[in-house]
Coordinates of C-alpha atoms in Angstrom, one line a residue:
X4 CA 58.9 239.9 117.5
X5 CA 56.2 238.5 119.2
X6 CA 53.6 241.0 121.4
X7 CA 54.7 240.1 125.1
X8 CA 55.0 241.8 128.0
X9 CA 58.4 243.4 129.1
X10 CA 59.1 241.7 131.9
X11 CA 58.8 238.3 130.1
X12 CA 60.7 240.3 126.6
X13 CA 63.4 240.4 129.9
X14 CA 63.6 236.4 129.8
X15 CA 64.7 236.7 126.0
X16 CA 67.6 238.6 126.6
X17 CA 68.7 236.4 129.1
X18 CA 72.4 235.3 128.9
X19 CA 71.9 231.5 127.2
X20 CA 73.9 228.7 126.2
X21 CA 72.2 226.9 122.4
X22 CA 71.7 223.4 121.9
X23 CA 73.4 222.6 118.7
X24 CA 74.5 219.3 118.4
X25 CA 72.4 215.9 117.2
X26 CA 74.7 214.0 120.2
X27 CA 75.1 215.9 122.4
X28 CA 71.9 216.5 124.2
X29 CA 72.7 218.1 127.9
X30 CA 73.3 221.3 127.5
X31 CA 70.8 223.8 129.0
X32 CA 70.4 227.7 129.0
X33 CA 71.6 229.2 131.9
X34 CA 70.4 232.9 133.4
X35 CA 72.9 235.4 135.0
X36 CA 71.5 237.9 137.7
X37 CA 73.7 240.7 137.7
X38 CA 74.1 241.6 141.5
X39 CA 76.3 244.5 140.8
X40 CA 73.8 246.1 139.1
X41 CA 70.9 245.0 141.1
X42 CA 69.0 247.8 143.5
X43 CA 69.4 251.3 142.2
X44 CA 66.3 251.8 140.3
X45 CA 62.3 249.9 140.2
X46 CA 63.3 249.4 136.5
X47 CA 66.3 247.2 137.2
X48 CA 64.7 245.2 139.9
X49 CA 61.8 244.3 136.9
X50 CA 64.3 243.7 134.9
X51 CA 65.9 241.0 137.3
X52 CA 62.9 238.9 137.8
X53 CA 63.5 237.8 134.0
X54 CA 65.9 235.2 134.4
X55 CA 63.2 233.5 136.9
X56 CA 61.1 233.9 134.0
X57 CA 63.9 232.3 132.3
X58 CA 63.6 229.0 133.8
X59 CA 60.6 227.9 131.7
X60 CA 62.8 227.9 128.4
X61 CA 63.8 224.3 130.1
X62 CA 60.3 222.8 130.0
X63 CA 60.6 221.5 126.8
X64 CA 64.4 219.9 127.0
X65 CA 65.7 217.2 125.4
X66 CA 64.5 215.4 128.8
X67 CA 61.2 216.0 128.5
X68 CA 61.3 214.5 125.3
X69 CA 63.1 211.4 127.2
X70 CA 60.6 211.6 129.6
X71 CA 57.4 210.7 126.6
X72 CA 59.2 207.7 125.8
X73 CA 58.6 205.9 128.7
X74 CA 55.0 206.4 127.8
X75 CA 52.4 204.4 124.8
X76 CA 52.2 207.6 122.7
X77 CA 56.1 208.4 122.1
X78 CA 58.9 206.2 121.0
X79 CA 62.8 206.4 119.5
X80 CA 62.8 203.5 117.4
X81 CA 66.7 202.5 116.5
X82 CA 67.6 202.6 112.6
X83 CA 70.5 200.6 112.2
X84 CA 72.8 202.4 113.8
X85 CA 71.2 206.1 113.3
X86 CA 69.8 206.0 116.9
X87 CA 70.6 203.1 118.9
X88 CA 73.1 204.9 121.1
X89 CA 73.7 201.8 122.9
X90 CA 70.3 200.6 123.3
X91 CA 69.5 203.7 125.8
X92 CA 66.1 204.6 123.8
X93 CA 65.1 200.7 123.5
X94 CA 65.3 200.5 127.2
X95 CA 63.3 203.5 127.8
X96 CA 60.6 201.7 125.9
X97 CA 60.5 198.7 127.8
X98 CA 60.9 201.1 131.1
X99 CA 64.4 199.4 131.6
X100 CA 66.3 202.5 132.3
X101 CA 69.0 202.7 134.9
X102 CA 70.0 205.7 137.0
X103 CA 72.8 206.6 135.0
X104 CA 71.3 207.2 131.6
X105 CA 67.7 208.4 132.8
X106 CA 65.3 210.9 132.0
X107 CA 67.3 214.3 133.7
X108 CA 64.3 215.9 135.6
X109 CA 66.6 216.8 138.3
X110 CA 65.5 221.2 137.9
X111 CA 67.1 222.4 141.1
X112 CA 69.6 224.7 138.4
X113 CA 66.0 226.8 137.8
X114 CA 65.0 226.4 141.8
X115 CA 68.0 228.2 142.6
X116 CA 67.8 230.6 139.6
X117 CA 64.4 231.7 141.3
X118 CA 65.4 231.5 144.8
X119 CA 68.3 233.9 143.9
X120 CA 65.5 235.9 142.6
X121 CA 63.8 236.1 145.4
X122 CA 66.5 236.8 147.5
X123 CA 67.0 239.9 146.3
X124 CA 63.7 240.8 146.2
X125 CA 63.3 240.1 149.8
X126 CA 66.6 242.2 150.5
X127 CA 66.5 244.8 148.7
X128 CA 65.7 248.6 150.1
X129 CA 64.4 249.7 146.7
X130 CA 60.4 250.2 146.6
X131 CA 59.3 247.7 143.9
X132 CA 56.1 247.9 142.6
X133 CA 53.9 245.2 143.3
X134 CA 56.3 243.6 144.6
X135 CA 53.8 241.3 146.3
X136 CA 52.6 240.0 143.1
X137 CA 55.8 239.4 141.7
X138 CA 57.1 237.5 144.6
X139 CA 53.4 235.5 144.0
X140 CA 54.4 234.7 140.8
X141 CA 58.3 233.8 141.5
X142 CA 57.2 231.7 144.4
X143 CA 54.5 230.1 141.8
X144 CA 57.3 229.3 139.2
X145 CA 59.4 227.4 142.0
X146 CA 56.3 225.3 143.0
X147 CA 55.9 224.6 139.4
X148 CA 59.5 223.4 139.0
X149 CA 58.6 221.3 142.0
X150 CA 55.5 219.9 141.0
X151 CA 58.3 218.8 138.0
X152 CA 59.9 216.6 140.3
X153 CA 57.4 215.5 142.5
X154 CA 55.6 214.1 139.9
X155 CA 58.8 212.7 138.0
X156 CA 61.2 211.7 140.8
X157 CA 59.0 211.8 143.9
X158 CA 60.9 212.4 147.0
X159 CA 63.5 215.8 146.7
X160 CA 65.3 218.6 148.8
X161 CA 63.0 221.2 149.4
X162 CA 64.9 224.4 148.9
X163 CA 63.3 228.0 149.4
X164 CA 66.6 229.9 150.6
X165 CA 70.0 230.8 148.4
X166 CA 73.1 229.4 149.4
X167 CA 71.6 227.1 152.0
X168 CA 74.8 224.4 151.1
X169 CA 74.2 221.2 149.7
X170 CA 70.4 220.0 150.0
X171 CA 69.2 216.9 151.4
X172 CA 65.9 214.6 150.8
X173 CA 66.8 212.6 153.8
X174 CA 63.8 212.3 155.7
X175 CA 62.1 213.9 152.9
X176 CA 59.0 212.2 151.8
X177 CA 57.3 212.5 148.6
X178 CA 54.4 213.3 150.4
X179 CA 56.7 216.3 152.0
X180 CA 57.0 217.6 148.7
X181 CA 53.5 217.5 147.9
X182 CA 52.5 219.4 150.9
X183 CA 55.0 222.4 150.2
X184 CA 53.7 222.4 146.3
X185 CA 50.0 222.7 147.8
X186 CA 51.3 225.4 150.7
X187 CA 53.2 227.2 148.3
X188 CA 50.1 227.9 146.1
X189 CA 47.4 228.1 148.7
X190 CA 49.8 231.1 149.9
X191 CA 49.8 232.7 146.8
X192 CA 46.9 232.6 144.8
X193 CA 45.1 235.5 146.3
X194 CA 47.9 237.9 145.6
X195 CA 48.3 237.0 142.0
X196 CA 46.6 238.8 139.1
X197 CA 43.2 237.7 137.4
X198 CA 44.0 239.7 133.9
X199 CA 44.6 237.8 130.6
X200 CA 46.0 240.3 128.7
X201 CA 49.1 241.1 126.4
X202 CA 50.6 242.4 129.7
X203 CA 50.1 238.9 131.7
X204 CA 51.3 236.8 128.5
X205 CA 53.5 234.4 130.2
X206 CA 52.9 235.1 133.2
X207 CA 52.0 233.0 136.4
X208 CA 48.6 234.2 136.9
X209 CA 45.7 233.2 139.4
X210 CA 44.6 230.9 136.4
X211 CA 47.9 229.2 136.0
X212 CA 47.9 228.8 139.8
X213 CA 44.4 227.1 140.1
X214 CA 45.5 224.7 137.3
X215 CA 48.6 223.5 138.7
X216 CA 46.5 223.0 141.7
X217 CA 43.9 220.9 139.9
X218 CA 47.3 219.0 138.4
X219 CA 48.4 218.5 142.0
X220 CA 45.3 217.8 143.8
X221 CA 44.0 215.3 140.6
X222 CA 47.8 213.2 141.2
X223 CA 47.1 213.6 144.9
X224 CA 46.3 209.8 145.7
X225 CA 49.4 209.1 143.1
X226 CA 51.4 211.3 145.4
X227 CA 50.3 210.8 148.9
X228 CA 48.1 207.9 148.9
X229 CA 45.1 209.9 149.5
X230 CA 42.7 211.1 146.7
X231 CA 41.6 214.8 146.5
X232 CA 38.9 214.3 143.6
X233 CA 36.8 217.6 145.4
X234 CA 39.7 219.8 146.0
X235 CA 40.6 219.2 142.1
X236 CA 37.1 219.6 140.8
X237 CA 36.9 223.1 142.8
X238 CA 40.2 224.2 141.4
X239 CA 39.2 223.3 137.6
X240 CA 35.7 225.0 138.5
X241 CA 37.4 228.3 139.9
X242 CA 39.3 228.7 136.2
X243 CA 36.0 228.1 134.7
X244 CA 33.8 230.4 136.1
X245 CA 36.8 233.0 136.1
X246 CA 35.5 233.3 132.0
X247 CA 38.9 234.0 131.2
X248 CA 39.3 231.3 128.6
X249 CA 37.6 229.1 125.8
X250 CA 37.7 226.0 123.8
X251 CA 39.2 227.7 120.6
X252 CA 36.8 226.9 117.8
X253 CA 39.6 225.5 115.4
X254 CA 42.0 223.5 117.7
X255 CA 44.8 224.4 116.0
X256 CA 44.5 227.8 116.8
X257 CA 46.8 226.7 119.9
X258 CA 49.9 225.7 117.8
X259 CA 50.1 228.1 115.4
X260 CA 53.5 230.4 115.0
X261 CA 51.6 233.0 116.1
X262 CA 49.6 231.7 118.7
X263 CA 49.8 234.2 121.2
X264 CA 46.2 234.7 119.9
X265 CA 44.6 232.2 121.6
X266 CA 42.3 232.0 124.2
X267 CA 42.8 228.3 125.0
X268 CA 45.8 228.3 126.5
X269 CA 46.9 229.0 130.2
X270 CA 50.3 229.2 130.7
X271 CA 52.6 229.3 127.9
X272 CA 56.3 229.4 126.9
X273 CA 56.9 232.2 124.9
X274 CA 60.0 230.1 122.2
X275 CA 61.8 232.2 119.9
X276 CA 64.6 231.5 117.6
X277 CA 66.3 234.3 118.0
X278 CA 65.7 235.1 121.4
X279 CA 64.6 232.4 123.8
X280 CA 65.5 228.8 122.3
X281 CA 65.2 225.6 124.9
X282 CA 64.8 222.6 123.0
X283 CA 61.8 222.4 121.2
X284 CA 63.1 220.7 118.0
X285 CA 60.6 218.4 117.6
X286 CA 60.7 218.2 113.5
X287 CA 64.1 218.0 113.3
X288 CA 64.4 215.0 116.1
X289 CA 61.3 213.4 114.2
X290 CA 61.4 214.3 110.8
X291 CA 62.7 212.4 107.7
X292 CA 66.1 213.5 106.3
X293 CA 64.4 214.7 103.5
X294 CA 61.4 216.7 105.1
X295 CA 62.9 220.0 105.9
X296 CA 62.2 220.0 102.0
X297 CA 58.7 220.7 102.1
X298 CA 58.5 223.7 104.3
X299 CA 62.1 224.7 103.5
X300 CA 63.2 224.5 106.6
X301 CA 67.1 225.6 107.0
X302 CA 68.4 222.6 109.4
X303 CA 69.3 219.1 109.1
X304 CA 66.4 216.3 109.9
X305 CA 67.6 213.4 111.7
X306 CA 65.0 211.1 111.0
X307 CA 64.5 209.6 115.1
X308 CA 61.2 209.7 117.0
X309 CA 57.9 208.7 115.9
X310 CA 55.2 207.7 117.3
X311 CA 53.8 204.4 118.5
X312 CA 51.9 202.5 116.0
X313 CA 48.9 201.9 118.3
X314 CA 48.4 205.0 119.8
X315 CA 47.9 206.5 116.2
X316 CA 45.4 203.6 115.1
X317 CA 43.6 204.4 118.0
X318 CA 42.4 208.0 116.2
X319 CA 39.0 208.1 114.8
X320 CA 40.0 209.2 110.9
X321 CA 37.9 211.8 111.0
X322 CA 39.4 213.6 113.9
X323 CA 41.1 216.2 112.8
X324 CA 44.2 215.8 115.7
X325 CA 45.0 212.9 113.7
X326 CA 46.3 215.1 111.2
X327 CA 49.2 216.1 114.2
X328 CA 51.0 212.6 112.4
X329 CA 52.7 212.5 109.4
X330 CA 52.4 209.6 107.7
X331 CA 52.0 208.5 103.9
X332 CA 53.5 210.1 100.4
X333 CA 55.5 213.2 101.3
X334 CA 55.7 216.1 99.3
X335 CA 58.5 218.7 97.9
X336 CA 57.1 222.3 97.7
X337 CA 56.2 222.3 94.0
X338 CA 54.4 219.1 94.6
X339 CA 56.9 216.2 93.3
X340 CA 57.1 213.4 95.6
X341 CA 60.1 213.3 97.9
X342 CA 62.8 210.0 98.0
X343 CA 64.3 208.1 100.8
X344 CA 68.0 207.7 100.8
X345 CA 67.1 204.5 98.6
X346 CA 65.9 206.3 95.6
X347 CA 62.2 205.1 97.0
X348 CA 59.4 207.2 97.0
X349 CA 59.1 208.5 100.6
X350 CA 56.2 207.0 102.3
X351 CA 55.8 207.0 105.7
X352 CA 54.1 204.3 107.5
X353 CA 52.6 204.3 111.0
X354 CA 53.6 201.0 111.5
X355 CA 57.3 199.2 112.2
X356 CA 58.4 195.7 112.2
X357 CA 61.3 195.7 114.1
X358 CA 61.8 198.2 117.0
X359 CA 65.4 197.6 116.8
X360 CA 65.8 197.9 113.6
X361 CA 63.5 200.0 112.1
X362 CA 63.5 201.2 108.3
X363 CA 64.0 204.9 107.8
X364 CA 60.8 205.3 107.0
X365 CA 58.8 203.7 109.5
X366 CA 56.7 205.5 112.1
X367 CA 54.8 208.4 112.0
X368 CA 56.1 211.8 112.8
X369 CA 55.4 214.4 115.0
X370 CA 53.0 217.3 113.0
X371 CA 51.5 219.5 115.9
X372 CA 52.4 222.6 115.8
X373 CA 52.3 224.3 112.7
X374 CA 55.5 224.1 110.8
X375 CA 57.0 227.7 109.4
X376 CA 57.9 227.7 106.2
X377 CA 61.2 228.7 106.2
X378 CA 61.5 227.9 109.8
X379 CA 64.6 226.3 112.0
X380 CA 64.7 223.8 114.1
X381 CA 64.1 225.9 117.3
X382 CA 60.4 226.9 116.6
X383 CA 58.8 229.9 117.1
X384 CA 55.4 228.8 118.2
X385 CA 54.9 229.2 121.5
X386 CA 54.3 226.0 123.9
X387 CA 50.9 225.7 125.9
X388 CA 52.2 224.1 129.3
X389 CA 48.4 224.7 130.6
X390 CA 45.0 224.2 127.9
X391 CA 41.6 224.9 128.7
X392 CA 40.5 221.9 127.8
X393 CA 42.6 220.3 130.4
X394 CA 40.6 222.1 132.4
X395 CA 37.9 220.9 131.2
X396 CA 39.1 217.0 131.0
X397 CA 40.1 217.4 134.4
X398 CA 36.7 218.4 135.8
X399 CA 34.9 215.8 133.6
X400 CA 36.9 212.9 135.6
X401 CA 37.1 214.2 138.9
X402 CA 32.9 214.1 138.3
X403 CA 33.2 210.2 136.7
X404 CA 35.6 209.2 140.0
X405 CA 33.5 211.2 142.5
X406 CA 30.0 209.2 141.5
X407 CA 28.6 207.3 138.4
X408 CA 25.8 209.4 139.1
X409 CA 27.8 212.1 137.6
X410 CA 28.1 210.1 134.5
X411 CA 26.0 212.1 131.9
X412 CA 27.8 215.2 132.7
X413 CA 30.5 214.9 132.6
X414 CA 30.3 212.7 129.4
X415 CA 28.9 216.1 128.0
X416 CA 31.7 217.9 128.7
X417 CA 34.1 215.5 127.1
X418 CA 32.0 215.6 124.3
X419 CA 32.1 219.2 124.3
X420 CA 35.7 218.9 123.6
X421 CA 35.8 216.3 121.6
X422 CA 32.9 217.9 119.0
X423 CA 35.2 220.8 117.8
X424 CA 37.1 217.9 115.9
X425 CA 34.7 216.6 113.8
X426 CA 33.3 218.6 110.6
X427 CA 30.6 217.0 110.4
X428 CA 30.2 216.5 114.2
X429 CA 27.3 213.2 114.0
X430 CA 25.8 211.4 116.4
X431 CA 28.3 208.2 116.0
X432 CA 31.3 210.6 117.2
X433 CA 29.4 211.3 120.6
X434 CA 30.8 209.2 123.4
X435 CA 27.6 206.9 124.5
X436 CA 28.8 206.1 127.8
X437 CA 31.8 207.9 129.7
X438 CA 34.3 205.2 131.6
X439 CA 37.6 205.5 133.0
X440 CA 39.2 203.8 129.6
X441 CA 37.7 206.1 126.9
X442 CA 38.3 209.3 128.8
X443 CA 42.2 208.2 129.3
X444 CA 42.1 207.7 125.1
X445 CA 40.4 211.2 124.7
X446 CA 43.3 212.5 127.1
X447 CA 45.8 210.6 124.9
X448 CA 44.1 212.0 121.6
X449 CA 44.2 215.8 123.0
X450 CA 47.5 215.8 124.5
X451 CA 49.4 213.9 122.4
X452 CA 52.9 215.1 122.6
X453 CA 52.3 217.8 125.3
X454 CA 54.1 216.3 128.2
X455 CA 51.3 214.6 129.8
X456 CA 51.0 211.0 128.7
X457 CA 53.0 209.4 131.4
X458 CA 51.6 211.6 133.7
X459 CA 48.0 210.6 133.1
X460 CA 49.0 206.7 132.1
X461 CA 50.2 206.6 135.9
X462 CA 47.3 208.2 137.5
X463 CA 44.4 205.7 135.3
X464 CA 47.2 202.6 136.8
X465 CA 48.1 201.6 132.8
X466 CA 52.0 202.8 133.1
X467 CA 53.0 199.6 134.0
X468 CA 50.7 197.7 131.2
X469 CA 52.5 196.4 127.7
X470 CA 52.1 198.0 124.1
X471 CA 53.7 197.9 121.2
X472 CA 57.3 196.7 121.7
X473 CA 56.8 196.7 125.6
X474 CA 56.3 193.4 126.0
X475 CA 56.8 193.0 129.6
X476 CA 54.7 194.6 132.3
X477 CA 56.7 196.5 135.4
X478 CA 57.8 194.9 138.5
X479 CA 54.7 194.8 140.8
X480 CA 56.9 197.1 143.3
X481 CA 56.1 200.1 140.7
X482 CA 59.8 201.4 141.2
X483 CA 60.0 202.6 137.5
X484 CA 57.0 204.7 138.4
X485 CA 59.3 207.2 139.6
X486 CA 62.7 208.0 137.8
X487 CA 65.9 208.0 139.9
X488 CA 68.0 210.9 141.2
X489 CA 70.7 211.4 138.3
X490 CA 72.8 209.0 139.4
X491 CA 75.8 212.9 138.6
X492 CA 73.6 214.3 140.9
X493 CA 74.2 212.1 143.7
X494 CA 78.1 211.4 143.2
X495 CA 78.2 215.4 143.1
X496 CA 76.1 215.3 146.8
X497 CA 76.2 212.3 148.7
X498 CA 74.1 213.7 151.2
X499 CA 71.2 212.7 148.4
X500 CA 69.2 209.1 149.1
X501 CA 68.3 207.2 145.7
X502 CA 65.1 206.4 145.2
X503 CA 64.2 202.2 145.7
X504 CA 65.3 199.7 142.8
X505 CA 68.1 202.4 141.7

């Protein structure tokens, strides 16, 4: 069992429902507040606050998966008929997804988990214990859930009360949403805590706050119209000079199975396969059927995503975070080379001929976080939603867009972050001169399959462009730069307004 604090260890107990099936991929963990036992004792209120906590096991969800394939690093080639399902992952490729088969991003189960929360924190006649703080951090989890949406559906009810009937976005900008995310935050900060300890592991801290901030005011012109460069350079800055956190020496210190260690990352997810499973299955989605034989893994592979053939050529071959593909001659454990289901030796290539009809063992494979050896398909490591070198990214463009005059600096601090991957580090690895395109590759090449490629692709105005097997580039109108409601969501409240060219 991991070293976490108890009010998170709370989350793991939570009541939860287990993905377990390759087709079906909706289900979600659920939280129960028991109300009847809510109130008598300090102890039990702490211990009601976890299912809020709960809510992050749904960051990483079979729709946030979805969500990367609309983007140039991430794809779901079909393989005969091992992945088509009906063409649903080619269209998300060519960003030709319709509302009834898109991306699910649609977390207002986990807004009302928290508001519930919050409810009976705000009712209750027991004296709580900071209860200040904890109502910081529960309001700090529901502004992340709706920075969530903002940033993937745009315009959504804005909730802060239980049992307040069926929501509306009439009238409800995307702008609207914005503002609460940025009122929520700037209300809370102050009242949140500064340690980075075992205690705060998991936590929403004053540092996870900031960041988000940075993440809100950095998408600001994205959101709103109107671009917040200075607001998002003071948020990065107040993280930095807090001296909480590093650039970990060895990168993959930040994906290891125990990597509660590390001093990199912000806010985290604290997965466990016993305790606290979302759907962070990566390998298995990605891997050949054959892989789980070199790390013994005790679960099926099914051989699916990959990812796109020019995003991997992009790497430099002697940066290390290239080494997050797998590609080439795989291995069993005693060393003899693994077969295909043809007898073949099992070679991996990063590139595909046919999108739609890809070979089984075409495309490289997800290799990020480090895989357990005799590990499931739930994995234990824990998943950095925040980095430190975001922060770090994030100040070095906000700099670049503020004034070319800013130029050598912050090309020093993307080098900064970009040295630690290079043994040797030489002069021909140094970025000479800083522009909007390289610093969107380094992005790609530091993130890569963190949840922020679309996310960044739209704010540097390349979401739209073509890549490999997009041919096409996106209606000028840049509808498909927003997802649409859940088309369930709206035929369960019609009260709800689709967003335009749904």
């Amino acid at each position: 069992m991991k070293n976490i604090n108890k009010l998170v260890f709370a989350t793991l107990l939570a009541t939860s429902v287990f993905s377990t099936s390759c087709t079906d991929l909706d289900e979600r963990l659920y939280s129960v507040i028991p109300q009847d036992e809510f109130g008598t004792t300090t102890e039990e209120m702490n211990a009601l606050i976890g299912p809020a906590y709960g809510t992050l096991v749904n960051w990483v969800n079979d729709q946030f998966w979805y969500a990367q394939v609309s983007s140039d690093e991430y794809m779901i080639p079909a393989r005969g008929l091992d992945w088509l399902s009906g063409g649903i992952y080619l269209r998300y490729q060519r960003h030709e997804w319709r509302a009834e088969e898109c991306p699910n991003l649609w977390h207002f189960t986990d807004v009302t988990t928290i508001n519930k929360t919050l409810n009976l924190l705000e009712t209750t006649t027991v004296v709580v214990q900071d209860k200040e703080r904890i109502m910081a951090e529960l309001r700090g989890l529901r502004a992340l859930w709706y920075f969530v949406m903002l940033d993937g559906i745009g315009s959504v009810p804005i909730v802060t009360k239980y049992e307040e009937g069926l929501p509306t976005n009439k009238d409800v900008t995307r702008k609207d949403v914005y503002d609460f995310v940025e009122e929520e935050l700037l209300a809370i900060k102050d009242q949140l805590t500064e340690e980075v300890s075992t205690t705060t592991y998991g936590k929403f801290t004053k540092w996870a706050c900031y960041t988000l901030m940075a993440k809100l005011y950095i998408n600001a012109e994205v959101y709103t119209g109107t671009p917040q460069w200075e607001k998002a350079l003071d948020c990065c800055n107040k993280v930095i000079e807090g001296g909480k956190y590093i650039l970990e020496p060895d990168i993959n210190t930040n994906f290891k199975v125990k990597n509660e260690g590390s001093k990199e990352n912000i806010l985290i997810v604290p997965y466990d396969y016993n305790y606290f499973r979302g759907y962070f299955i990566p390998y298995q989605m990605s891997w050949h059927y054959s892989s789980n034989k070199t790390f013994d893994f005790d679960c099926d592979c099914w051989n699916g995503p990959c990812a796109v053939p020019g995003f991997v050529h992009k790497y430099d071959d002697d940066d290390v975070r290239k080494k997050w593909f797998m590609y080439g001659q795989q291995y069993g454990p005693s060393g003899e080379k693994l077969k295909d289901r043809n007898g073949n030796d099992l070679n991996i290539t990063i590139d595909i001929v046919d999108f739609e009809n890809a070979t089984e063992v075409e495309g490289a494979r997800l290799y990020k976080w480090e895989p357990e050896k005799g590990g499931h398909n739930h994995l234990n490591n824990d998943f950095a939603i925040f980095r430190y070198s975001d922060i770090l990214l994030m100040k070095a463009e906000c700099m670049l867009r503020i004034s070319d005059a800013n130029e050598p600096e912050a090309r020093a601090i993307v080098n900064e972050v970009r040295s630690r991957n290079f043994n040797p580090w030489t002069e021909d690895k140094e970025i000479k001169k800083l522009t909007l395109e390289n610093l969107l590759d380094e992005r790609g090449f530091e993130f890569v399959f963190e949840g922020w490629r679309r996310n960044d692709q739209i704010r540097f105005g390349t979401f739209g462009d073509t890549w490999d097997f997009k041919p096409n580039k996106d209606d000028p109108d840049k509808h498909t730069w927003v997802f649409p409601i859940p088309l369930a969501e709206i035929q369960k409240n019609p009260s709800l307004v689709q967003n335009k060219g749904y």
